[in-house]
Coordinates of C-alpha atoms and ligand atoms in Angstrom, one line a residue:
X1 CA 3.5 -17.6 -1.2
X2 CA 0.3 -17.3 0.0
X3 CA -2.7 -15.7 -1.4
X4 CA -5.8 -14.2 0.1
X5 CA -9.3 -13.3 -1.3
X6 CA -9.0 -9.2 -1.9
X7 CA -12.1 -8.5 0.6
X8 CA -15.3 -10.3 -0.5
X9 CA -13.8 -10.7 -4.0
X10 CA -13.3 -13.4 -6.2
X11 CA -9.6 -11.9 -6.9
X12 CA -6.5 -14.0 -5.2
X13 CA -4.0 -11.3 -4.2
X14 CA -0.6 -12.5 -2.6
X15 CA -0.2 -12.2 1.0
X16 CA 2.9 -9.9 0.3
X17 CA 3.1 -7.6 -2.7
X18 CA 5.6 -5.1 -4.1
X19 CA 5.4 -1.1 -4.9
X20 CA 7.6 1.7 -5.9
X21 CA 6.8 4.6 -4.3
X22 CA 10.0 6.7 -3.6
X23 CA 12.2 3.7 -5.3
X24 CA 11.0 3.6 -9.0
X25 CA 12.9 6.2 -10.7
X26 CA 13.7 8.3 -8.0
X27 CA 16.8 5.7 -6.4
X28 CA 17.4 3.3 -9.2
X29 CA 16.8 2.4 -12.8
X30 CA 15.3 0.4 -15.0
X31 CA 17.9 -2.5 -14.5
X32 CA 17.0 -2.2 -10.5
X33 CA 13.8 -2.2 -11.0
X34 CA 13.8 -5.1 -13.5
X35 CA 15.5 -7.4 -11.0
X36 CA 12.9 -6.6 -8.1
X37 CA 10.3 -7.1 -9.7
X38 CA 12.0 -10.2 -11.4
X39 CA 12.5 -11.8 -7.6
X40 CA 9.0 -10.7 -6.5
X41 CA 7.3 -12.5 -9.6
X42 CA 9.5 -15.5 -8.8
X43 CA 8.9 -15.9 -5.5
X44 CA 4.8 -16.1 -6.2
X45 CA 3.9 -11.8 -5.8
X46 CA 1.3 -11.0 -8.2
X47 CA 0.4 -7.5 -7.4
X48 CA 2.7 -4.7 -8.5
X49 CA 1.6 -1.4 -6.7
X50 CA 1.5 2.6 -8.3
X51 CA 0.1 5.9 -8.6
X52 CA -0.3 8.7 -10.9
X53 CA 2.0 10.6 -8.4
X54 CA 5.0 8.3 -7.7
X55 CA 7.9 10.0 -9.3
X56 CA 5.1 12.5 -11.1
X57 CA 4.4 9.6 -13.3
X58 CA 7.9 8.5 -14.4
X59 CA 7.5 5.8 -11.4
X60 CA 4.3 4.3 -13.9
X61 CA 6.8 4.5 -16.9
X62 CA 9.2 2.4 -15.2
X63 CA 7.1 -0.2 -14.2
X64 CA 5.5 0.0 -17.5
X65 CA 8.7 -0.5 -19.6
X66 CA 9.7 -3.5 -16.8
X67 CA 6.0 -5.4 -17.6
X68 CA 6.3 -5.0 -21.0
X69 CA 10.1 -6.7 -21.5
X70 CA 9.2 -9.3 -19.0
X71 CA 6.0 -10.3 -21.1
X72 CA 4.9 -12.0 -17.9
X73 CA 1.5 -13.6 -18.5
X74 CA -1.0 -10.7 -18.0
X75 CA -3.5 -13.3 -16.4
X76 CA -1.2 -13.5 -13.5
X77 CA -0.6 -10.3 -12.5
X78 CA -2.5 -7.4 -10.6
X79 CA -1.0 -3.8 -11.6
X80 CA -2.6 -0.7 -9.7
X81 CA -2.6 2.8 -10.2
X82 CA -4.3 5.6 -8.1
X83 CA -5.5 9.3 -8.9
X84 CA -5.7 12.3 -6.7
X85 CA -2.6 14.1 -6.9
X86 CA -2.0 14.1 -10.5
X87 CA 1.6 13.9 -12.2
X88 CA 2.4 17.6 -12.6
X89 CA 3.2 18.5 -9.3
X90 CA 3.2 22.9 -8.9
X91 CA 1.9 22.7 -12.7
X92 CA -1.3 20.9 -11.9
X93 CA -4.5 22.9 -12.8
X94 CA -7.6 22.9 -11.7
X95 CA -9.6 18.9 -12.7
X96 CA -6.1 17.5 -13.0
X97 CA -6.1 16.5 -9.7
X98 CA -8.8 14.9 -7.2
X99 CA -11.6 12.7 -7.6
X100 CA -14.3 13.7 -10.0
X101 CA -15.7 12.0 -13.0
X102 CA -13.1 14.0 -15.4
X103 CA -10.2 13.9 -13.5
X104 CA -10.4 9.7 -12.5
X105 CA -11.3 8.8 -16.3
X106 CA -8.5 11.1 -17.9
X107 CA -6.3 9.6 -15.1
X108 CA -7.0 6.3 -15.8
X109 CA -6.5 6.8 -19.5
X110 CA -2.8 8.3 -18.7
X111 CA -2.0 5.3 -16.1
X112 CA -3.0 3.0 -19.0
X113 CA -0.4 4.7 -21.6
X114 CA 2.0 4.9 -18.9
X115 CA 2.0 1.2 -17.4
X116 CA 1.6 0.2 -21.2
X117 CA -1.3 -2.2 -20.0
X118 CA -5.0 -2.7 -21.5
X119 CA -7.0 -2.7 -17.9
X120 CA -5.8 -1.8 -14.3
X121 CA -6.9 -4.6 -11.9
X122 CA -7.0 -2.4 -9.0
X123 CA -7.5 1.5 -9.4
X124 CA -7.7 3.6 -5.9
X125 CA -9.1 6.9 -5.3
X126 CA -5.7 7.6 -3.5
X127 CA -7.6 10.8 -0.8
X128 CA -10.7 11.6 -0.2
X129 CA -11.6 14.9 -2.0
X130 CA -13.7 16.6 -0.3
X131 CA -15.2 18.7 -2.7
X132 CA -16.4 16.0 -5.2
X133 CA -19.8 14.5 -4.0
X134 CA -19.0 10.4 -3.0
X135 CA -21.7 10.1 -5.3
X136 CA -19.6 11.1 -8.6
X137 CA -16.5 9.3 -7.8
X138 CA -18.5 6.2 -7.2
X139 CA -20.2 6.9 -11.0
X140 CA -17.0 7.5 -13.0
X141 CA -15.9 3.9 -11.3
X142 CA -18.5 2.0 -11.9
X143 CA -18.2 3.4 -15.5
X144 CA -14.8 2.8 -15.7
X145 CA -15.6 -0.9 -14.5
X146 CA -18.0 -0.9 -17.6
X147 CA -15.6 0.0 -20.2
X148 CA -13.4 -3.0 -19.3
X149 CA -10.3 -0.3 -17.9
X150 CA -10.5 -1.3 -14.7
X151 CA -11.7 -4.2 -12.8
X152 CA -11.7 -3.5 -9.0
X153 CA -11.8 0.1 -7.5
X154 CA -10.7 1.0 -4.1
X155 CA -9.9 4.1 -1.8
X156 CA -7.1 4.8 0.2
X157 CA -6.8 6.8 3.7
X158 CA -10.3 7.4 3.5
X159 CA -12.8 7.3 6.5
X160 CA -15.0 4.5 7.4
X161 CA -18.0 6.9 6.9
X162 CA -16.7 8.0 3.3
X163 CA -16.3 4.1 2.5
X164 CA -19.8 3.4 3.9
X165 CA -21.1 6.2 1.9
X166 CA -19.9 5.2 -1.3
X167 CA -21.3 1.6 0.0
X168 CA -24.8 3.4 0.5
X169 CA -24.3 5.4 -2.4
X170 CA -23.4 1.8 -4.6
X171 CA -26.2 0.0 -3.5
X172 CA -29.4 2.5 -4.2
X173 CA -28.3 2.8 -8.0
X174 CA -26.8 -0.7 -8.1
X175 CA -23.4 0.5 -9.1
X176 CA -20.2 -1.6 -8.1
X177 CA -18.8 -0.6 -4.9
X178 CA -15.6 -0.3 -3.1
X179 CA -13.9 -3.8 -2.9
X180 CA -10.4 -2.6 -1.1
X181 CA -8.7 0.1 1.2
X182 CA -5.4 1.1 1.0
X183 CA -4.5 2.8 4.4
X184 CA -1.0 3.1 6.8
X185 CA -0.6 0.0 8.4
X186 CA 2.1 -1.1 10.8
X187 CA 3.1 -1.5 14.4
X188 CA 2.8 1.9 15.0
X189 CA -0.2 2.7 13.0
X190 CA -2.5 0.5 13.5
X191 CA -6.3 2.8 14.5
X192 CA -8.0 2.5 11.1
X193 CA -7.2 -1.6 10.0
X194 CA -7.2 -2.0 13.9
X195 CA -10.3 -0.1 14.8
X196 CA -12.2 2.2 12.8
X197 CA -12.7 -0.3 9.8
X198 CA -14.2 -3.7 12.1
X199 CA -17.6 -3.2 11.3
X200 CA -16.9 -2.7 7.5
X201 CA -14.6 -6.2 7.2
X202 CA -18.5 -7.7 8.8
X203 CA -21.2 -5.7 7.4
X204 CA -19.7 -5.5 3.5
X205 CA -16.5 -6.8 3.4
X206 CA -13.5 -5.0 2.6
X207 CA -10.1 -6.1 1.0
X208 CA -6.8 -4.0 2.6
X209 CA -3.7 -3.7 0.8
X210 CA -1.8 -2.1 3.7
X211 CA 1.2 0.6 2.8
X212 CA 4.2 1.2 5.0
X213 CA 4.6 -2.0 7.1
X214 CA 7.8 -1.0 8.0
X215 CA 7.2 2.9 8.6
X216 CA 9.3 4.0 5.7
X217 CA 12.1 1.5 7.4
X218 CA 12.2 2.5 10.8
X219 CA 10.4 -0.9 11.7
X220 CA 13.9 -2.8 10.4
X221 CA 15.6 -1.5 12.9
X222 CA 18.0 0.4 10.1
X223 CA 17.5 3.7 12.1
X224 CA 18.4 2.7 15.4
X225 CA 22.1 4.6 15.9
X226 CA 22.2 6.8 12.8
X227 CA 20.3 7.7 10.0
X228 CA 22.3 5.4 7.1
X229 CA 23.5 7.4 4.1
X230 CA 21.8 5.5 1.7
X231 CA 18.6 5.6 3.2
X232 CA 15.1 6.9 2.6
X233 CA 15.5 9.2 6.0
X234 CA 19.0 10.8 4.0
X235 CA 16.9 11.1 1.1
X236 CA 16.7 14.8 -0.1
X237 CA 13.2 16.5 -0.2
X238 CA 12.2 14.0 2.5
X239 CA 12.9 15.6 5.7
X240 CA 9.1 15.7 6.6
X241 CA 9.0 12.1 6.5
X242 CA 12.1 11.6 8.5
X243 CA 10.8 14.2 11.4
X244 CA 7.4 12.2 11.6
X245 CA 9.3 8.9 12.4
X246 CA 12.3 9.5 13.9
X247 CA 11.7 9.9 17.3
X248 CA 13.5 8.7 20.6
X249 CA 10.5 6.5 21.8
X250 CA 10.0 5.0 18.8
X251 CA 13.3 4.2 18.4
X252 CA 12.9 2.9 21.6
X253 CA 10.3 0.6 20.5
X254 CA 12.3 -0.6 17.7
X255 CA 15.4 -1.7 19.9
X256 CA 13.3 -3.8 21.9
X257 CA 11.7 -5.3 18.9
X258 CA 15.5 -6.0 17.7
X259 CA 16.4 -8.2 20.9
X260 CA 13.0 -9.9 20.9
X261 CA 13.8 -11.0 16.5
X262 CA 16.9 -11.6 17.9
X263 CA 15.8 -14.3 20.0
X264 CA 13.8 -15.8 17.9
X265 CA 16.5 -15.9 15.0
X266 CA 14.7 -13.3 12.6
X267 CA 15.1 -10.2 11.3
X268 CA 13.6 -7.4 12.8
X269 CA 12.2 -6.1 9.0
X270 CA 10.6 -10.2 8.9
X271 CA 9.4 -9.7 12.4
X272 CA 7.4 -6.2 11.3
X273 CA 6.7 -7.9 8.1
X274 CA 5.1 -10.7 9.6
X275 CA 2.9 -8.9 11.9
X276 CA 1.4 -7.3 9.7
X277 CA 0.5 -10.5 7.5
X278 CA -0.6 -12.2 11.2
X279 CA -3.6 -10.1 10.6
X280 CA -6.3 -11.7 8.5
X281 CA -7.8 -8.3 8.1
X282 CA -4.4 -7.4 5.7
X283 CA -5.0 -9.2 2.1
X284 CA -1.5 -8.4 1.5
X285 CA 1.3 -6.0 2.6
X286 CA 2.6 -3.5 0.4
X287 CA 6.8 -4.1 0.3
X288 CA 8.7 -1.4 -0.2
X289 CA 12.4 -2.0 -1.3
X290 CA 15.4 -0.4 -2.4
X291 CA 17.7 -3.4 -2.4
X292 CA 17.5 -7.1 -3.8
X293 CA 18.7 -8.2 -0.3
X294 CA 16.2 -6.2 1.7
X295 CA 13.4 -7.8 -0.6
X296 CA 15.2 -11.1 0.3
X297 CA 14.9 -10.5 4.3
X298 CA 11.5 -9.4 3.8
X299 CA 10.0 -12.2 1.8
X300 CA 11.3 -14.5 4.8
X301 CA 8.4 -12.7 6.6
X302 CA 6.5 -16.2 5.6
X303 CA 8.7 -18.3 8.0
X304 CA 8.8 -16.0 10.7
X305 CA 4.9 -16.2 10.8
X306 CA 5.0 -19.2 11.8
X307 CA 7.1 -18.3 15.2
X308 CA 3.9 -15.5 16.0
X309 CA 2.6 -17.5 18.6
X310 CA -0.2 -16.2 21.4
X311 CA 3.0 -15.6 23.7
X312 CA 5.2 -13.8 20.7
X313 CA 2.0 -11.4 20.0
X314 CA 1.9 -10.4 23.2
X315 CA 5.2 -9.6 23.8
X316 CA 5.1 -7.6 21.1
X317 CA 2.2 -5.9 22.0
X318 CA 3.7 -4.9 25.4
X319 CA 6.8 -3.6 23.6
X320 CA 4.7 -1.1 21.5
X321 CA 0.9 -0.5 23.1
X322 CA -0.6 0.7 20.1
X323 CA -3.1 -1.9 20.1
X324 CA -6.4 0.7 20.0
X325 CA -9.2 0.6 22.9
X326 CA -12.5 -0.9 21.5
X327 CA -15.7 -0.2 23.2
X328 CA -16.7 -3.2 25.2
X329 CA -20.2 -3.5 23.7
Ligands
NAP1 N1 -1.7 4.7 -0.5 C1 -0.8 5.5 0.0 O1 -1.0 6.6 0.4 C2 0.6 5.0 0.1 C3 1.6 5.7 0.9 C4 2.9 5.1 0.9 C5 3.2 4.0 0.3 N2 2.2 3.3 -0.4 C6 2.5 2.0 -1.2 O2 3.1 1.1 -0.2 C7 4.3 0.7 -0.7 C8 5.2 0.3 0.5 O3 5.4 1.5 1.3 P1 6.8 1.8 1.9 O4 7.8 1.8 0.7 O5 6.7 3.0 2.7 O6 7.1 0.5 2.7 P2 8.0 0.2 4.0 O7 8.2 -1.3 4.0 O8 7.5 0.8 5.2 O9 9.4 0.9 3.6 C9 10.2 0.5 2.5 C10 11.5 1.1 2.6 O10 12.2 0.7 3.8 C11 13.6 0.3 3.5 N3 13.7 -1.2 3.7 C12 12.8 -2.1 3.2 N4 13.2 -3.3 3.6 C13 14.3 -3.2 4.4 C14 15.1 -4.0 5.1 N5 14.9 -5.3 5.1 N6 16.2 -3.5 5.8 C15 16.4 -2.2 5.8 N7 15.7 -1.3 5.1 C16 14.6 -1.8 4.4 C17 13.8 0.7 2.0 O11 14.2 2.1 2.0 P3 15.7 2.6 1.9 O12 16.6 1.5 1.5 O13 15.6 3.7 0.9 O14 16.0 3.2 3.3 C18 12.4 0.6 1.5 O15 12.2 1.3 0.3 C19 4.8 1.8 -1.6 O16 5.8 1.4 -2.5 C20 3.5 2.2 -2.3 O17 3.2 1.3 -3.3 C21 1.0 3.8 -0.5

């Protein structure tokens, strides 16, 4: 495994790392999710990825009940959680969701009960809320920080501006800023961690803890001739996420991606995978995984970086040209 510094941070976050959105409760167990995360631990992840909204909190129960039989060291593991949402779905009322002072604290205290752990490492603002002034949010997570409940705060799908202002903000009342971003990130999406976020890695240094690197799946090349009954795509309730990816040139993409891993004896998942991680902008790569094999193939993402050479990249590139335009001065 490798590890990488979370932004400017002192914290050591593996390369890859492992969350449960969709999966955790939703398509398997306890037992399931006991095994995952047994074979991520093992093979060197330390950062276990959630959200208040994942299963409307029964996906922070899980993990919770998992952490707490596998009394794993607490020292050597980052758990996350992130607000916006909240966990009651059509029965949220007003302050029990978005970002303000109330809603982050009581959020925080419920992700604590629920993960069954005494501090979140990492703790995202998981939208922007655009009716709580920058200025609030950045408050209630410095204070946070203070209390000892969490020990890094981060944002996720939130604009460069919004990060710079809760930057500016953090720096004229000498309050802890954001240390990491959690946006989209894969061959397809590639404008914020590719673009819009270049002068933030140089001017204050930002961490990325990238979701989705293989769009939901499509990037494994699963989705090529059907959509496979035991997929996320056949998932009930998740049509809207199946008509945003599948799409013939995309799928196009994909194929073409599948004779290039083929040729270089890898899976097309490891090939995705190990774009992503080719980046030194990504601190690590969110996996998403249903299936102890899948999280197999994709942990072999390390060896296949090692085939990404100048030529590869650019192959790759010409398959998919999504790399963004940057302004030549
Ligand atoms: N901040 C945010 O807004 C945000 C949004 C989304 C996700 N996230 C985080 O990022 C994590 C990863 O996102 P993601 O789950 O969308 O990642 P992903 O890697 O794009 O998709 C993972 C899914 O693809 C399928 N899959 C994975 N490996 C495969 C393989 N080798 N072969 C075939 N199918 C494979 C599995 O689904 P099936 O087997 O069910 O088809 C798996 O659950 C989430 O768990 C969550 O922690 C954050």
């Amino acid at each position: 495994m490798e590890y990488r510094r979370l932004g400017k941070s002192g914290l050591q976050v593996s390369a890859v790392s492992f969350g449960s959105w969709v999966s955790f409760s939703k398509q398997f167990d306890d037992k399931v999710a006991d095994q995952l995360m047994g074979i991520a631990y093992d093979n060197g992840i330390n950062f276990f990825d959630n959200a208040e909204v994942y299963a409307l909190g029964e996906s922070e129960n899980m993990m919770g009940r998992v952490l707490k039989k596998k009394k794993w060291d607490r020292t050597s593991y980052i758990v996350s959680s992130k607000a916006f949402w909240g966990w009651r779905g059509e029965n949220n009322k007003p302050n029990q969701t978005g970002c303000s002072r109330k809603h982050l604290i009581e959020a925080c205290n419920e992700a604590l009960l629920r993960l069954q752990v005494e501090y979140l490492d990492l703790y995202f603002c998981h939208r922007p809320d655009k009716k709580t002034p920058i200025a609030e949010t950045v408050w209630a997570m410095n204070h946070l920080i203070q209390q000892g409940k969490i020990l890094y705060w981060g944002t996720s799908e939130w604009s460069g501006v919004e990060i710079m202002e809760a930057h500016r903000v953090a720096e004229h009342y000498r309050l802890i800023g954001p240390t990491m971003e959690q946006p989209q990130y894969n061959l397809f999406e590639r404008n914020k961690v590719d673009k819009e976020f270049l002068e933030i890695y140089k001017n204050v240094g930002m961490g990325t803890t990238i979701w989705s690197p293989l769009a939901s799946g499509l990037l494994s090349g699963k989705y090529n001739d059907e959509i496979p009954k035991d997929s996320r795509f056949a998932l009930k309730g998740f049509d809207w996420l199946k008509d945003r990816w599948i799409a013939d040139d995309k799928i196009k993409k994909v194929k073409k991606l599948a004779e290039l891993a083929q040729k270089l004896g890898v899976s097309t998942a490891s090939l995705s995978i190990a774009w992503c991680i080719h980046n030194p902008n990504v601190s690590t790569a969110i996996l998403g995984a249903s299936k102890k094999q899948q999280l197999l193939e994709n942990l072999t993402a390390f060896e296949t970086l090692k085939k990404l050479t100048p030529e590869v990249m650019e192959k790759i590139e010409n398959i998919f040209k999504t790399k963004p335009i940057l302004p030549e001065f």
